[in-house]
């Protein structure tokens, strides 16, 4: 649906040339929700604005629905852009227009008749749940309602692609969830391809099918959300995932693990178990206790779910017979879990990864 090939984009600034994007190749499929995540300055805005040519690449081509936008003359480009809707962090509504009039704007600009506009806008008001707010002005709406107007306006020309530029960044978590749910609903009902940029992994987790991680203008990681979350390769990706499930262990916990001298070290294992798509958490833990006749203490952990699959990590202390402890670790390795042993520590406090049994 969207093909970005060998894209580069530089900006000339008084301080010199800034490379915003370099060597971007991306292929976004029809009907998917594709997320792009990166820190501030990574190039996300530039990337999303290239898709409707609000920014022109210095090099490379942008194909949307089979057409090379970079090669189109202005009139054809205007028409092609009607197939690409966009929503913004700060909504970009016109303050002097009502909800209805804001949604109608793209159709007015296209010269549609009043009747055609009404026929198009009414169902959109319904779709975004604002039928009763049609005569209100933006200043009378909450942030979530404003974004709903933004979404309805973006859909007015019946686009095939919706671009979302940090559309939930100005909203509280609950409103964010409701807007993301609306985007998912629109994606499912209308088969719309959605490209969203964000700096929040929770947004990606909530809605995206696939994700690209952008750093210094390059795509450094790309894949289905579950795969990228559970097997992050780049340091920056690990950090994003850590925001969700706690990447680094609290220093107090590491000290506690290192300083426990009461228990015979041979009879004690502190493990971090990473749930990466194989087993679900509760059967694994109860099997460990029962089958291997071990005691366990849950020390720390955060679990989450992506597309119905467990994801996250638990830190557990297992106590018991040394041979049984070894057998328990071997068992974990057969469950498609990542296992790290934590009860060895360097002076710096860094965790030594002793046995990464699987992953
Ligand atoms: P993000 O959206 O991930 O924060 P941007 O795409 O806005 O990143 O910016 C990428 C890089 O390009 C940054 O270094 C930014 O300062 C620079 N940049 C973006 N737009 C412009 C511009 N119009 N003029 C000069 N530099 C720009």
Coordinates of C-alpha atoms in Angstrom, one line a residue, residues 36-259:
X36 CA 6.8 4.0 14.1
X37 CA 8.4 4.6 17.4
X38 CA 11.5 6.7 18.2
X39 CA 12.8 9.3 20.6
X40 CA 12.4 13.0 20.0
X41 CA 14.5 14.0 16.9
X42 CA 14.6 10.4 15.5
X43 CA 12.9 11.5 12.3
X44 CA 9.3 10.3 12.9
X45 CA 7.5 13.5 11.9
X46 CA 9.6 13.9 8.8
X47 CA 8.9 10.2 7.9
X48 CA 5.1 10.5 8.3
X49 CA 5.0 13.8 6.5
X50 CA 6.8 12.2 3.5
X51 CA 3.9 9.8 3.0
X52 CA 1.6 12.6 1.8
X53 CA 4.6 14.7 0.6
X54 CA 4.1 17.5 3.1
X55 CA 7.9 17.0 3.0
X56 CA 9.6 16.0 -0.2
X57 CA 12.5 13.6 0.0
X58 CA 15.9 14.6 -1.3
X59 CA 16.3 11.1 -2.6
X60 CA 14.1 8.1 -3.1
X61 CA 10.4 7.5 -4.0
X62 CA 7.1 7.4 -2.2
X63 CA 4.5 5.1 -3.6
X64 CA 1.0 5.1 -2.2
X65 CA -1.6 2.8 -3.7
X66 CA 0.6 2.1 -6.7
X67 CA 1.4 5.7 -7.6
X68 CA 4.7 7.4 -7.2
X69 CA 3.7 10.6 -5.5
X70 CA 7.1 12.2 -6.1
X71 CA 6.6 12.0 -9.8
X72 CA 3.0 13.5 -9.9
X73 CA 2.2 17.0 -11.3
X74 CA 0.5 19.3 -8.7
X75 CA -3.1 18.6 -9.7
X76 CA -2.7 14.9 -9.6
X77 CA -0.8 15.1 -6.3
X78 CA -3.8 17.0 -4.8
X79 CA -6.1 14.3 -5.9
X80 CA -3.8 11.6 -4.6
X81 CA -3.6 13.3 -1.3
X82 CA -7.4 12.9 -0.8
X83 CA -6.7 9.3 -0.3
X84 CA -4.5 10.1 2.6
X85 CA -6.1 11.5 5.8
X86 CA -4.0 12.9 8.7
X87 CA -4.6 13.5 12.4
X88 CA -2.4 15.6 14.6
X89 CA -1.2 15.9 18.2
X90 CA -2.9 19.3 18.6
X91 CA -5.9 18.4 16.5
X92 CA -5.6 21.5 14.2
X93 CA -9.3 22.4 14.3
X94 CA -10.6 25.7 13.2
X95 CA -11.8 27.6 16.3
X96 CA -14.5 29.6 14.5
X97 CA -16.2 26.5 13.0
X98 CA -18.5 24.1 14.6
X99 CA -17.8 20.4 14.9
X100 CA -20.0 19.8 11.8
X101 CA -18.2 22.6 9.8
X102 CA -14.8 21.3 10.8
X103 CA -15.6 17.8 9.5
X104 CA -17.1 19.3 6.3
X105 CA -14.1 21.4 5.5
X106 CA -12.2 19.1 3.2
X107 CA -15.4 18.4 1.3
X108 CA -16.2 22.2 0.9
X109 CA -12.6 22.7 -0.4
X110 CA -13.4 20.0 -2.9
X111 CA -16.5 21.9 -4.0
X112 CA -19.1 19.4 -2.9
X113 CA -22.7 20.4 -2.7
X114 CA -24.4 21.1 0.6
X115 CA -26.5 17.9 0.3
X116 CA -23.5 15.7 -0.5
X117 CA -21.6 17.3 2.5
X118 CA -24.5 16.5 4.8
X119 CA -24.7 13.0 3.5
X120 CA -21.0 12.4 4.2
X121 CA -20.7 14.2 7.5
X122 CA -23.7 12.7 9.3
X123 CA -22.4 9.1 9.3
X124 CA -19.0 10.4 10.4
X125 CA -20.4 12.2 13.4
X126 CA -22.1 8.9 14.3
X127 CA -18.9 6.9 13.7
X128 CA -16.9 9.0 16.1
X129 CA -19.8 9.4 18.6
X130 CA -20.3 13.1 18.3
X131 CA -23.8 13.4 16.8
X132 CA -25.0 15.4 19.8
X133 CA -22.0 17.8 19.6
X134 CA -22.4 18.8 16.0
X135 CA -23.2 22.5 16.7
X136 CA -20.5 22.9 19.4
X137 CA -17.3 24.8 18.9
X138 CA -13.8 23.3 19.6
X139 CA -13.4 25.4 22.7
X140 CA -16.5 23.5 24.2
X141 CA -14.9 20.1 23.7
X142 CA -12.6 17.9 25.7
X143 CA -9.3 16.8 24.2
X144 CA -10.6 13.4 23.3
X145 CA -13.7 14.9 21.6
X146 CA -11.4 17.3 19.6
X147 CA -9.4 14.3 18.4
X148 CA -12.6 12.6 17.4
X149 CA -13.5 15.6 15.2
X150 CA -10.0 15.4 13.8
X151 CA -10.5 11.8 12.9
X152 CA -13.9 12.4 11.3
X153 CA -12.4 15.3 9.3
X154 CA -9.6 13.1 8.2
X155 CA -12.1 10.5 7.0
X156 CA -14.3 12.9 5.1
X157 CA -12.7 12.4 1.8
X158 CA -12.9 8.6 2.2
X159 CA -9.1 8.0 2.3
X160 CA -7.5 4.6 2.1
X161 CA -4.6 5.7 4.4
X162 CA -4.8 7.5 7.7
X163 CA -1.6 9.1 9.1
X164 CA -1.5 9.7 12.8
X165 CA 1.1 12.2 14.0
X166 CA 1.3 11.6 17.8
X167 CA -2.4 11.8 17.9
X168 CA -2.7 10.7 21.5
X169 CA 0.3 12.5 23.0
X170 CA -1.7 15.4 24.4
X171 CA -4.4 13.1 25.9
X172 CA -4.6 11.5 29.3
X173 CA -4.2 7.6 29.5
X174 CA -7.9 6.8 29.5
X175 CA -8.8 9.2 26.6
X176 CA -5.8 7.8 24.8
X177 CA -7.2 4.3 25.1
X178 CA -10.6 5.3 23.8
X179 CA -9.0 7.1 20.8
X180 CA -6.8 4.1 20.1
X181 CA -9.9 1.9 20.3
X182 CA -11.7 4.1 17.8
X183 CA -8.7 3.9 15.4
X184 CA -8.7 0.1 15.7
X185 CA -12.5 0.0 15.1
X186 CA -12.1 2.2 12.0
X187 CA -9.2 0.0 10.7
X188 CA -11.4 -3.1 11.1
X189 CA -14.6 -1.6 9.8
X190 CA -13.2 0.4 6.9
X191 CA -10.1 -1.6 6.1
X192 CA -8.2 1.6 6.3
X193 CA -4.4 1.4 6.4
X194 CA -3.1 3.3 9.4
X195 CA 0.4 4.6 10.0
X196 CA 1.1 6.1 13.4
X197 CA 4.1 7.7 14.9
X198 CA 4.6 7.9 18.7
X199 CA 7.3 8.0 21.3
X200 CA 5.2 5.7 23.6
X201 CA 5.5 2.0 23.5
X202 CA 2.1 1.6 25.2
X203 CA 0.5 3.1 22.1
X204 CA 2.3 0.6 19.8
X205 CA 1.3 -2.2 22.2
X206 CA -2.3 -1.2 22.1
X207 CA -2.9 -0.9 18.4
X208 CA -0.1 -1.7 16.0
X209 CA 0.3 -4.9 14.0
X210 CA 3.9 -4.1 13.1
X211 CA 6.4 -1.6 14.3
X212 CA 9.5 0.1 13.0
X213 CA 12.0 1.5 15.5
X214 CA 13.6 4.7 14.3
X215 CA 16.9 6.1 15.6
X216 CA 19.0 8.9 14.1
X217 CA 17.0 8.8 10.9
X218 CA 17.3 5.1 10.3
X219 CA 15.0 2.1 10.8
X220 CA 17.0 -0.1 13.2
X221 CA 14.4 -2.7 14.0
X222 CA 11.2 -3.8 12.2
X223 CA 8.7 -6.6 12.7
X224 CA 5.4 -7.8 14.2
X225 CA 4.9 -6.0 17.5
X226 CA 5.0 -9.2 19.6
X227 CA 8.3 -10.3 18.1
X228 CA 9.9 -6.9 18.5
X229 CA 8.6 -6.6 22.1
X230 CA 9.8 -10.1 23.2
X231 CA 13.1 -10.2 21.3
X232 CA 14.3 -6.6 21.1
X233 CA 17.7 -6.5 19.5
X234 CA 18.7 -2.8 19.7
X235 CA 19.4 -1.1 23.0
X236 CA 16.9 1.6 22.3
X237 CA 14.2 -1.0 21.6
X238 CA 15.1 -2.7 24.9
X239 CA 14.6 0.6 26.6
X240 CA 11.2 1.2 25.1
X241 CA 10.1 -2.3 26.0
X242 CA 11.5 -1.7 29.5
X243 CA 9.1 1.2 30.0
X244 CA 6.3 -1.3 29.8
X245 CA 7.6 -4.2 31.8
X246 CA 10.5 -2.8 33.8
X247 CA 13.7 -3.5 32.0
X248 CA 16.1 -2.8 34.8
X249 CA 15.7 -4.3 38.2
X250 CA 15.5 -2.0 41.2
X251 CA 19.0 -1.6 42.8
X252 CA 17.5 -2.5 46.2
X253 CA 16.4 -5.8 44.8
X254 CA 19.9 -6.5 43.3
X255 CA 21.5 -5.6 46.7
X256 CA 19.1 -7.9 48.5
X257 CA 19.9 -10.8 46.1
X258 CA 23.6 -10.2 46.5
X259 CA 23.6 -9.8 50.2

